[in-house]
Short mmCIF file of C-alpha atoms in Angstrom, two decimals:
data_model
loop_
_atom_site.label_atom_id
_atom_site.label_comp_id
_atom_site.label_asym_id
_atom_site.label_seq_id
_atom_site.Cartn_x
_atom_site.Cartn_y
_atom_site.Cartn_z
CA MET A 1 -24.31 33.69 -1.06
CA ALA A 2 -24.56 29.80 -1.61
CA ALA A 3 -21.45 27.75 -0.52
CA GLN A 4 -19.15 26.64 -3.11
CA ARG A 5 -19.72 23.10 -4.00
CA VAL A 6 -16.92 22.38 -6.24
CA PHE A 7 -13.30 23.96 -5.47
CA PRO A 8 -9.64 23.22 -5.64
CA LEU A 9 -8.07 21.86 -2.35
CA SER A 10 -4.24 22.91 -1.45
CA CYS A 11 -2.52 19.82 -0.34
CA VAL A 12 0.76 19.07 1.92
CA VAL A 13 3.00 15.84 1.49
CA GLN A 14 4.60 14.07 4.30
CA GLN A 15 8.18 13.40 4.27
CA TYR A 16 8.22 9.78 5.64
CA ALA A 17 11.80 7.90 5.76
CA TRP A 18 10.41 5.40 3.06
CA GLY A 19 9.64 7.87 0.33
CA LYS A 20 11.64 8.51 -2.50
CA MET A 21 14.38 11.37 -2.52
CA GLY A 22 13.61 14.59 -3.87
CA SER A 23 12.50 15.00 -7.63
CA ASN A 24 12.46 11.12 -7.90
CA SER A 25 9.27 11.14 -5.96
CA GLU A 26 6.13 11.27 -8.02
CA VAL A 27 4.58 12.79 -4.87
CA ALA A 28 7.11 15.76 -5.26
CA ARG A 29 6.79 16.03 -9.08
CA LEU A 30 2.73 16.23 -8.41
CA LEU A 31 3.06 18.76 -5.57
CA ALA A 32 5.86 20.88 -7.64
CA SER A 33 3.57 20.82 -11.07
CA SER A 34 0.50 21.99 -8.97
CA ASP A 35 2.08 24.56 -6.73
CA PRO A 36 4.61 26.91 -8.25
CA LEU A 37 5.85 28.18 -5.00
CA ALA A 38 6.72 24.67 -3.90
CA GLN A 39 10.25 23.96 -3.16
CA ILE A 40 11.56 20.46 -3.65
CA SER A 41 14.72 19.50 -1.48
CA GLU A 42 16.65 16.75 -3.50
CA ASP A 43 18.03 15.44 -0.14
CA LYS A 44 14.63 14.88 1.53
CA PRO A 45 12.03 11.82 1.23
CA TYR A 46 8.59 12.70 -0.20
CA ALA A 47 5.43 10.25 0.59
CA GLU A 48 1.79 10.25 0.90
CA GLU A 49 0.46 11.79 2.90
CA LEU A 50 -9.06 -3.62 16.85
CA ALA A 51 -9.47 0.06 16.13
CA GLU A 52 -11.66 0.81 19.38
CA THR A 53 -9.63 -0.97 21.67
CA LEU A 54 -6.29 0.37 20.46
CA HIS A 55 -7.73 3.76 20.78
CA LEU A 56 -9.01 3.43 24.20
CA GLN A 57 -5.47 1.76 25.36
CA ALA A 58 -3.15 3.86 23.56
CA PRO A 59 -4.76 7.02 21.95
CA GLN A 60 -1.25 8.81 21.30
CA HIS A 61 -0.72 5.94 18.57
CA TYR A 62 -4.05 4.80 17.53
CA PRO A 63 -5.92 8.36 17.59
CA ASP A 64 -9.58 6.80 16.76
CA ALA A 65 -11.62 3.96 16.91
CA ASN A 66 -12.04 3.35 13.14
CA HIS A 67 -10.91 0.34 11.11
CA LYS A 68 -8.29 0.85 8.34
CA PRO A 69 -9.10 -1.13 5.13
CA GLU A 70 -6.93 0.32 2.19
CA MET A 71 -6.35 -0.12 -1.68
CA ALA A 72 -3.07 0.76 -3.48
CA ILE A 73 -3.45 1.25 -7.55
CA ALA A 74 0.16 1.57 -9.15
CA LEU A 75 0.97 4.47 -11.16
CA THR A 76 4.30 2.72 -12.24
CA PRO A 77 5.86 -0.91 -11.67
CA PHE A 78 5.12 -1.37 -7.97
CA GLN A 79 6.25 -3.83 -5.67
CA GLY A 80 4.40 -4.66 -2.12
CA LEU A 81 3.89 -7.59 0.51
CA CYS A 82 0.34 -8.28 1.15
CA GLY A 83 -1.31 -11.28 3.09
CA PHE A 84 0.08 -14.35 4.36
CA ARG A 85 1.34 -16.69 1.65
CA PRO A 86 0.10 -20.48 1.14
CA VAL A 87 1.52 -22.47 3.95
CA GLU A 88 3.56 -24.62 1.51
CA GLU A 89 5.60 -22.03 0.33
CA ILE A 90 6.53 -20.62 4.02
CA VAL A 91 7.47 -24.26 4.81
CA THR A 92 9.61 -24.40 1.66
CA PHE A 93 11.56 -21.09 2.96
CA LEU A 94 11.64 -22.79 6.24
CA THR A 95 13.91 -25.58 4.64
CA LYS A 96 15.71 -23.15 2.24
CA VAL A 97 16.43 -20.49 4.82
CA PRO A 98 18.14 -22.01 7.90
CA GLU A 99 18.27 -18.50 9.28
CA PHE A 100 14.60 -18.19 9.00
CA GLN A 101 14.09 -21.74 10.35
CA PHE A 102 16.41 -20.60 13.38
CA LEU A 103 14.25 -17.81 14.42
CA ILE A 104 10.84 -19.67 14.04
CA GLY A 105 12.26 -22.46 16.13
CA ASP A 106 11.92 -26.26 15.76
CA ASN A 107 8.58 -26.86 17.64
CA ALA A 108 6.56 -24.01 15.69
CA ALA A 109 8.11 -25.01 12.20
CA THR A 110 7.21 -28.63 12.97
CA GLN A 111 3.50 -27.49 13.93
CA LEU A 112 3.35 -25.68 10.82
CA LYS A 113 4.35 -28.25 8.66
CA GLN A 114 1.78 -30.67 10.39
CA SER A 115 -0.99 -28.05 9.75
CA LEU A 116 -0.85 -28.64 5.90
CA SER A 117 -2.87 -31.85 6.53
CA ARG A 118 -5.29 -30.18 8.90
CA ASP A 119 -8.34 -27.62 8.86
CA SER A 120 -8.10 -24.08 8.32
CA GLN A 121 -8.36 -23.57 12.01
CA ALA A 122 -5.16 -25.57 12.96
CA VAL A 123 -3.29 -23.77 10.22
CA ALA A 124 -4.37 -20.37 11.38
CA PHE A 125 -3.19 -21.23 14.79
CA ALA A 126 0.33 -23.00 13.58
CA LEU A 127 0.87 -19.68 11.17
CA ARG A 128 0.18 -17.48 14.28
CA SER A 129 2.90 -19.55 16.14
CA CYS A 130 5.42 -19.20 13.69
CA PHE A 131 4.92 -15.50 13.08
CA SER A 132 4.86 -14.77 16.89
CA HIS A 133 7.97 -16.52 17.29
CA LEU A 134 9.76 -14.67 14.70
CA MET A 135 8.35 -10.81 15.62
CA LYS A 136 9.01 -11.50 19.37
CA SER A 137 12.77 -12.76 18.75
CA GLU A 138 15.43 -10.99 20.56
CA LYS A 139 17.27 -8.06 18.73
CA LYS A 140 20.27 -9.50 19.14
CA VAL A 141 19.53 -13.01 17.84
CA VAL A 142 17.55 -11.25 14.80
CA VAL A 143 20.61 -9.24 14.01
CA GLU A 144 23.00 -12.09 14.18
CA GLN A 145 20.80 -14.33 11.85
CA LEU A 146 20.09 -11.86 9.64
CA ASN A 147 23.76 -10.73 9.17
CA LEU A 148 24.32 -14.56 8.38
CA LEU A 149 21.80 -14.62 5.55
CA VAL A 150 23.31 -11.46 4.00
CA LYS A 151 26.69 -12.78 4.29
CA ARG A 152 25.65 -15.99 2.63
CA ILE A 153 23.67 -14.62 0.02
CA SER A 154 26.20 -12.00 -1.02
CA GLN A 155 28.92 -14.50 -1.23
CA GLN A 156 26.69 -16.52 -3.56
CA VAL A 157 25.71 -13.79 -5.60
CA ALA A 158 29.17 -12.91 -6.02
CA ALA A 159 30.01 -16.42 -6.99
CA GLY A 160 27.46 -16.07 -9.83
CA ASN A 161 24.95 -18.25 -8.32
CA ASN A 162 21.13 -16.90 -8.70
CA MET A 163 19.62 -16.75 -5.30
CA GLU A 164 15.99 -15.86 -6.52
CA ASP A 165 14.45 -18.98 -5.17
CA ILE A 166 14.95 -17.18 -1.74
CA TYR A 167 14.30 -13.75 -2.79
CA GLY A 168 18.10 -12.67 -2.35
CA GLU A 169 17.90 -9.54 -4.39
CA LEU A 170 15.13 -8.26 -2.42
CA LEU A 171 16.78 -9.32 0.94
CA LEU A 172 19.85 -7.44 0.25
CA GLN A 173 17.57 -4.12 -0.78
CA LEU A 174 15.63 -4.33 2.50
CA HIS A 175 18.61 -4.75 4.66
CA GLN A 176 20.51 -2.00 3.15
CA GLN A 177 17.46 0.24 3.81
CA TYR A 178 16.76 -1.28 7.07
CA PRO A 179 19.68 -2.86 8.41
CA GLY A 180 18.92 -5.30 11.29
CA ASP A 181 15.17 -5.06 10.73
CA ILE A 182 13.11 -8.15 11.81
CA GLY A 183 10.64 -7.12 8.92
CA CYS A 184 13.40 -8.23 6.46
CA PHE A 185 12.39 -11.76 7.25
CA ALA A 186 8.65 -10.91 6.38
CA ILE A 187 9.16 -11.80 2.81
CA TYR A 188 9.25 -15.53 3.84
CA PHE A 189 5.56 -15.11 5.17
CA LEU A 190 3.91 -12.66 2.99
CA ASN A 191 3.05 -12.50 -0.61
CA LEU A 192 4.99 -10.43 -2.86
CA LEU A 193 3.00 -8.74 -5.51
CA THR A 194 4.40 -6.60 -8.50
CA LEU A 195 1.76 -4.56 -10.16
CA LYS A 196 1.78 -3.15 -13.27
CA PRO A 197 0.47 0.47 -13.84
CA GLY A 198 -3.59 0.55 -13.23
CA GLU A 199 -3.36 -2.74 -11.45
CA ALA A 200 -4.35 -2.62 -8.03
CA MET A 201 -4.29 -4.81 -4.62
CA PHE A 202 -6.92 -4.41 -1.41
CA LEU A 203 -6.26 -4.87 1.95
CA GLU A 204 -9.13 -5.80 4.15
CA ALA A 205 -8.54 -4.38 7.78
CA ASN A 206 -6.10 -6.78 9.76
CA VAL A 207 -4.15 -8.02 6.60
CA PRO A 208 -0.32 -7.47 7.06
CA HIS A 209 1.28 -5.47 4.14
CA ALA A 210 4.33 -3.41 3.46
CA TYR A 211 4.96 -1.19 0.01
CA LEU A 212 8.44 -1.62 -0.88
CA LYS A 213 8.81 0.12 -4.39
CA GLY A 214 7.07 2.16 -6.68
CA ASP A 215 4.46 4.79 -6.94
CA CYS A 216 0.93 4.38 -6.39
CA VAL A 217 -2.47 6.11 -5.59
CA GLU A 218 -3.65 4.95 -2.10
CA CYS A 219 -7.18 5.38 -0.59
CA MET A 220 -8.27 4.34 2.69
CA ALA A 221 -10.73 4.58 5.49
CA CYS A 222 -10.87 7.66 7.65
CA SER A 223 -8.35 6.28 10.09
CA ASP A 224 -5.13 7.15 11.70
CA ASN A 225 -4.69 3.58 13.12
CA THR A 226 -1.60 1.64 11.69
CA VAL A 227 0.13 -1.07 13.84
CA ARG A 228 3.70 -1.51 12.84
CA ALA A 229 6.15 -4.21 13.55
CA GLY A 230 9.19 -3.74 11.11
CA LEU A 231 10.53 -1.85 7.92
CA THR A 232 9.59 1.69 9.59
CA PRO A 233 11.08 4.29 11.50
CA LYS A 234 7.70 5.03 13.05
CA PHE A 235 6.37 3.55 16.58
CA ILE A 236 6.35 -0.51 16.54
CA ASP A 237 3.94 -2.46 18.34
CA VAL A 238 4.64 -6.10 18.03
CA PRO A 239 2.08 -7.55 20.83
CA THR A 240 -0.68 -5.91 19.02
CA LEU A 241 0.13 -6.84 16.00
CA CYS A 242 0.52 -10.43 16.50
CA GLU A 243 -2.86 -10.56 18.45
CA MET A 244 -4.95 -8.71 15.66
CA LEU A 245 -3.63 -10.00 12.27
CA SER A 246 -5.78 -12.16 10.09
CA TYR A 247 -3.96 -15.49 9.82
CA ILE A 248 -5.59 -16.73 6.63
CA PRO A 249 -3.00 -17.69 3.91
CA SER A 250 -3.74 -17.08 0.13
CA PRO A 251 -2.14 -17.21 -3.13
CA SER A 252 -0.63 -13.89 -4.52
CA GLN A 253 -3.30 -13.50 -7.24
CA ASP A 254 -6.14 -13.61 -4.60
CA ARG A 255 -4.94 -10.18 -3.49
CA LEU A 256 -5.07 -8.43 -7.21
CA PHE A 257 -8.29 -6.38 -7.28
CA PRO A 258 -8.99 -5.83 -10.80
CA PRO A 259 -11.47 -2.77 -11.55
CA ALA A 260 -14.96 -2.88 -13.48
CA TRP A 261 -15.38 -0.87 -16.72
CA SER A 262 -18.21 1.60 -16.35
CA GLN A 263 -21.42 1.15 -18.83
CA GLU A 264 -21.89 4.90 -19.01
CA ASP A 265 -18.21 5.99 -19.66
CA PRO A 266 -15.76 4.39 -21.94
CA TYR A 267 -12.81 6.18 -20.34
CA LEU A 268 -14.10 5.08 -16.70
CA SER A 269 -12.76 2.13 -14.61
CA ILE A 270 -14.17 1.63 -10.92
CA TYR A 271 -12.41 0.06 -8.08
CA ASP A 272 -15.12 -0.88 -5.69
CA PRO A 273 -13.97 -2.98 -2.80
CA PRO A 274 -16.04 -5.20 -0.23
CA VAL A 275 -16.56 -2.26 2.15
CA PRO A 276 -18.50 0.71 2.50
CA ASP A 277 -15.88 3.22 3.18
CA PHE A 278 -14.76 4.30 -0.37
CA THR A 279 -14.36 3.51 -3.86
CA VAL A 280 -11.75 4.89 -6.43
CA MET A 281 -12.63 5.65 -9.95
CA LYS A 282 -9.80 6.01 -12.70
CA MET A 283 -10.30 8.07 -15.46
CA GLU A 284 -7.98 7.77 -18.54
CA VAL A 285 -9.04 10.40 -21.40
CA PRO A 286 -7.53 10.44 -24.82
CA GLY A 287 -5.95 14.05 -25.79
CA SER A 288 -8.16 13.73 -28.98
CA VAL A 289 -11.22 14.35 -26.55
CA THR A 290 -11.71 18.30 -26.27
CA GLU A 291 -14.17 17.98 -23.48
CA TYR A 292 -15.10 15.44 -20.70
CA ARG A 293 -17.76 15.45 -18.10
CA VAL A 294 -17.21 13.94 -14.63
CA LEU A 295 -20.40 12.24 -13.77
CA ALA A 296 -22.53 13.44 -10.65
CA LEU A 297 -22.56 11.12 -7.74
CA ASP A 298 -24.65 10.92 -4.56
CA SER A 299 -21.60 11.46 -2.51
CA ALA A 300 -18.89 14.16 -2.17
CA SER A 301 -15.69 13.32 -4.19
CA ILE A 302 -11.94 14.05 -4.25
CA LEU A 303 -10.70 14.27 -7.83
CA LEU A 304 -6.67 14.10 -8.34
CA MET A 305 -5.19 15.18 -11.72
CA VAL A 306 -2.05 13.10 -12.37
CA GLN A 307 -1.62 14.02 -15.77
CA GLY A 308 -3.17 16.62 -18.16
CA THR A 309 -4.13 20.14 -17.92
CA VAL A 310 -7.75 21.24 -17.78
CA THR A 311 -10.58 24.19 -17.11
CA ALA A 312 -13.38 22.89 -15.14
CA SER A 313 -16.75 24.26 -14.82
CA THR A 314 -20.03 23.40 -13.29
CA ARG A 315 -23.72 24.81 -13.33
CA THR A 316 -23.18 26.42 -9.97
CA ALA A 317 -19.69 28.00 -10.11
CA GLN A 318 -19.45 31.60 -11.05
CA ALA A 319 -16.06 30.82 -12.62
CA THR A 320 -13.93 28.32 -14.18
CA ILE A 321 -10.98 26.37 -12.34
CA SER A 322 -7.66 25.85 -13.65
CA LEU A 323 -6.39 22.03 -13.01
CA LYS A 324 -2.94 20.65 -14.00
CA ARG A 325 -0.95 17.74 -12.90
CA GLY A 326 -0.98 17.63 -9.19
CA GLY A 327 -4.27 19.37 -8.82
CA VAL A 328 -6.92 18.21 -6.49
CA LEU A 329 -10.57 19.24 -6.75
CA PHE A 330 -13.27 18.78 -4.05
CA ILE A 331 -16.74 17.87 -5.70
CA GLY A 332 -19.98 18.06 -3.95
CA ALA A 333 -22.82 15.33 -3.92
CA ASN A 334 -24.91 15.57 -7.05
CA GLU A 335 -22.27 17.69 -9.00
CA SER A 336 -21.38 17.02 -12.42
CA VAL A 337 -18.17 18.93 -13.79
CA SER A 338 -17.33 19.61 -17.30
CA LEU A 339 -13.36 19.30 -18.12
CA LYS A 340 -11.93 21.43 -21.16
CA LEU A 341 -8.77 20.19 -22.33
CA MET A 342 -6.24 22.81 -22.55
CA LEU A 343 -3.74 20.62 -24.37
CA PRO A 344 -4.02 17.60 -26.76
CA GLU A 345 -2.50 15.29 -24.10
CA ASP A 346 -4.14 12.54 -22.35
CA LEU A 347 -5.58 12.84 -19.11
CA LEU A 348 -5.33 10.56 -16.10
CA MET A 349 -7.42 11.17 -13.24
CA PHE A 350 -8.38 9.18 -9.80
CA ARG A 351 -11.51 10.11 -8.06
CA ALA A 352 -12.39 8.70 -4.34
CA CYS A 353 -15.82 8.73 -3.31
CA CYS A 354 -18.39 6.53 -1.58
CA LEU A 355 -21.11 4.68 -3.59
CA LEU A 356 -24.10 5.19 -1.50
#
């Protein structure tokens, strides 16, 4: 008997500490919708679920030799840090946030200011020096300076003053979630992006980033390698992070990754990043459409149903497949799938693939 080429997948969720609690998490809601036996615990979080050298040196933390570019597409208003800010912005924060300047040190801060009139190599060298000084600061000193900053912002906010020029509200939120964490100061180094639903950011390998708030669909290369230095309960490797990062500053808008609209399908938009590892397709089909055909591709793909209820059929399948919110479908190469809408509601689907 021929092997199945289109079939549903049973998925599991991760309960990372940064996930949203219980049914507040979109991940939990998708799981509950797709699996009637799933039980959601309201007191638990639900989340998603240099490479070769790192793998050889510490395989327990970097279990493969692959790079890890990734993309995040917002499902809700979504906030994240991504890539180094323009140096001018960092220098402004050094002036406005003395606690930040203290951890960087006068020499490194001066070097960064002087690099503004020099070439990109000098900028990268100075930026690396500043970031490394911060990340390698003694824990005790970091906690002291962070507490001073939190106290100062709290007092100003209580007095009715606006502290958004130094991201006061965000700093307080991060400190509440990760008290004493050096990553709280990362907001002064990295671009802060706020995405609307459907907007995306693409992260090349070695670009520093952190997801802060909101729900997204994330796709990445096949790798378990993540080097962390803050805002996480997981393994932290500061020396490796400082060594491997891409110290190329750029404006926040450069990190946005707009999709292209398909010429064949009016309901299809394509997020095709400049790496061969993956492409993400988003399909938004109005409920007035009774049947929708998922186009055949020359690679296998995975389809995630975020909204809607359909039955799926193919020319090779012996029976239809029911698919609803939270359901996941594996689609073999060169297979098209016909989706029949069971309810007059809009469909929202994402498909991960490789465009060969």
